[in-house]
Amino acid sequence: MRAATRGNGIKGEDVTEQVRTIRSFPLVIPFRGRLDVQGEGIMRLSALKAYNETAKEPLKNASNGVAGAIRNLDPKVTAARRLDIFFYAVNDFEPAPEDEVRSLSSQVESLEFLRRQKFKVNPDLCVCADFGEIEAAIAEIEAKR
């Protein structure tokens, strides 16, 4: 229902209208209880390149492009930057009586729950059992980049 920036860690800015322009942001979810999730807006390099080709003032990098778009007062500016979003945390969770999920006990469970609620999560999730698996996962991600 609402979207806010991290702000100063206690109070953030209301950016609901801006975030609603991000196509991967779900406007409706099946969960009926109270839910507070955390995500990160991203601007893919292809979107940055396309934006800069027609912009009066090109953006220096994708990170600044996201921050400026989200904090901008005009949602049309946000929409023009073709942002995406990945969700990665459930901060607060209180199910309604009709909700099937009663608790979340791990990060993996939380991410699976977010996916079922139509929140986009990073597809490169990987659970590693030891340091060798971590190194292999890092190498695989670096190869994709």
Coordinates of C-alpha atoms in Angstrom, one line a residue:
M1 CA 0.0 0.0 0.0
R2 CA 2.9 2.4 0.7
A3 CA 6.5 2.7 -0.3
A4 CA 9.2 4.7 1.5
T5 CA 12.9 5.3 1.3
R6 CA 15.3 4.2 4.1
G7 CA 15.6 7.8 5.0
N8 CA 17.7 8.3 8.1
G9 CA 17.0 4.8 9.4
I10 CA 14.0 6.0 11.5
K11 CA 11.9 8.0 9.1
G12 CA 11.9 7.8 5.3
E13 CA 10.2 9.7 2.5
D14 CA 6.9 8.5 1.0
V15 CA 7.7 7.5 -2.6
T16 CA 4.5 5.4 -3.2
E17 CA 3.5 7.1 -6.4
Q18 CA 7.0 6.9 -7.9
V19 CA 7.4 3.2 -7.0
R20 CA 4.0 2.3 -8.5
T21 CA 5.5 3.2 -11.9
I22 CA 8.0 0.4 -11.6
R23 CA 6.5 -2.4 -13.7
S24 CA 7.9 -5.2 -11.6
F25 CA 6.4 -3.8 -8.4
P26 CA 3.2 -5.8 -7.6
L27 CA 0.2 -3.6 -7.1
V28 CA -1.9 -6.5 -5.6
I29 CA -0.7 -9.5 -3.6
P30 CA -2.5 -12.6 -2.3
F31 CA -1.4 -12.0 1.3
R32 CA -4.0 -10.3 3.5
G33 CA -2.2 -9.7 6.7
R34 CA 0.2 -6.9 7.6
L35 CA 3.5 -7.1 5.7
D36 CA 6.5 -4.9 5.6
V37 CA 9.1 -5.8 2.9
Q38 CA 12.4 -4.4 1.8
G39 CA 13.7 -4.1 -1.7
E40 CA 16.1 -2.3 -3.8
G41 CA 15.4 -0.3 -7.0
I42 CA 17.7 -1.0 -9.9
M43 CA 18.4 0.4 -13.3
R44 CA 19.7 -2.0 -15.7
L45 CA 22.7 -0.8 -17.8
S46 CA 20.6 -1.2 -21.0
A47 CA 17.9 1.1 -19.5
L48 CA 20.6 3.6 -18.5
K49 CA 22.1 3.6 -22.0
A50 CA 18.6 4.0 -23.6
Y51 CA 17.7 6.8 -21.2
N52 CA 21.0 8.7 -21.8
E53 CA 20.6 8.5 -25.6
T54 CA 17.6 10.9 -25.4
A55 CA 18.2 12.7 -22.0
K56 CA 18.9 16.5 -21.9
E57 CA 21.2 15.7 -19.0
P58 CA 22.7 12.2 -19.1
L59 CA 22.9 10.2 -15.9
K60 CA 26.4 9.5 -14.6
N61 CA 25.6 6.0 -13.4
A62 CA 22.6 3.6 -12.8
S63 CA 22.7 4.0 -9.0
N64 CA 22.3 7.8 -9.2
G65 CA 19.6 7.2 -11.8
V66 CA 17.6 5.1 -9.4
A67 CA 18.0 7.4 -6.4
G68 CA 17.1 10.5 -8.4
A69 CA 14.1 8.8 -10.0
I70 CA 12.6 7.5 -6.8
R71 CA 13.1 10.7 -4.9
N72 CA 11.8 12.8 -7.8
L73 CA 8.4 14.4 -7.2
D74 CA 7.1 13.6 -10.7
P75 CA 6.2 9.9 -11.2
K76 CA 6.5 10.4 -15.0
V77 CA 10.2 11.0 -14.5
T78 CA 10.5 7.8 -12.5
A79 CA 8.6 5.9 -15.2
A80 CA 10.9 7.3 -18.0
R81 CA 13.9 5.6 -16.4
R82 CA 12.5 2.1 -16.7
L83 CA 13.5 0.9 -13.3
D84 CA 13.2 -2.6 -11.9
I85 CA 13.1 -3.8 -8.3
F86 CA 14.3 -6.8 -6.3
F87 CA 12.9 -7.6 -2.9
Y88 CA 15.1 -9.3 -0.4
A89 CA 13.7 -9.1 3.1
V90 CA 10.5 -9.4 5.1
N91 CA 10.8 -6.9 7.9
D92 CA 7.4 -7.4 9.6
F93 CA 4.9 -10.1 9.1
E94 CA 1.5 -10.6 10.7
P95 CA -0.8 -13.0 8.9
A96 CA -4.5 -12.6 8.7
P97 CA -6.7 -15.6 9.7
E98 CA -7.2 -16.5 6.1
D99 CA -3.5 -16.5 5.2
E100 CA -1.9 -19.9 4.7
V101 CA 1.6 -19.0 5.9
R102 CA 1.8 -18.6 9.6
S103 CA 5.5 -17.9 10.1
L104 CA 8.8 -17.5 8.2
S105 CA 11.8 -19.1 9.8
S106 CA 14.7 -18.5 7.4
Q107 CA 15.9 -16.1 4.6
V108 CA 15.2 -18.8 2.0
E109 CA 11.7 -19.2 3.3
S110 CA 11.2 -15.5 3.3
L111 CA 12.3 -15.2 -0.3
E112 CA 10.1 -18.1 -1.4
F113 CA 7.2 -16.3 0.3
L114 CA 8.0 -13.1 -1.4
R115 CA 8.0 -14.9 -4.8
R116 CA 4.6 -16.4 -4.1
Q117 CA 3.3 -12.9 -3.2
K118 CA 4.4 -11.7 -6.7
F119 CA 7.4 -9.7 -5.4
K120 CA 10.4 -10.0 -7.7
V121 CA 13.5 -11.5 -6.0
N122 CA 16.9 -12.0 -7.5
P123 CA 16.9 -15.2 -9.5
D124 CA 20.6 -15.9 -8.6
L125 CA 19.7 -17.1 -5.1
C126 CA 22.0 -19.8 -4.0
V127 CA 22.3 -21.7 -0.7
C128 CA 25.9 -22.9 0.0
A129 CA 27.0 -25.6 2.5
D130 CA 30.6 -24.6 2.7
F131 CA 33.3 -22.1 1.6
G132 CA 34.0 -24.1 -1.6
E133 CA 30.4 -23.8 -2.7
I134 CA 30.5 -20.1 -2.0
E135 CA 33.6 -19.7 -4.2
A136 CA 32.0 -21.7 -6.9
A137 CA 28.8 -19.6 -6.7
I138 CA 30.8 -16.3 -6.9
A139 CA 32.7 -17.7 -9.9
E140 CA 29.5 -18.6 -11.7
I141 CA 28.0 -15.1 -11.1
E142 CA 31.2 -13.4 -12.3
A143 CA 31.1 -15.5 -15.5
K144 CA 27.5 -14.3 -16.1
R145 CA 28.6 -10.6 -15.7

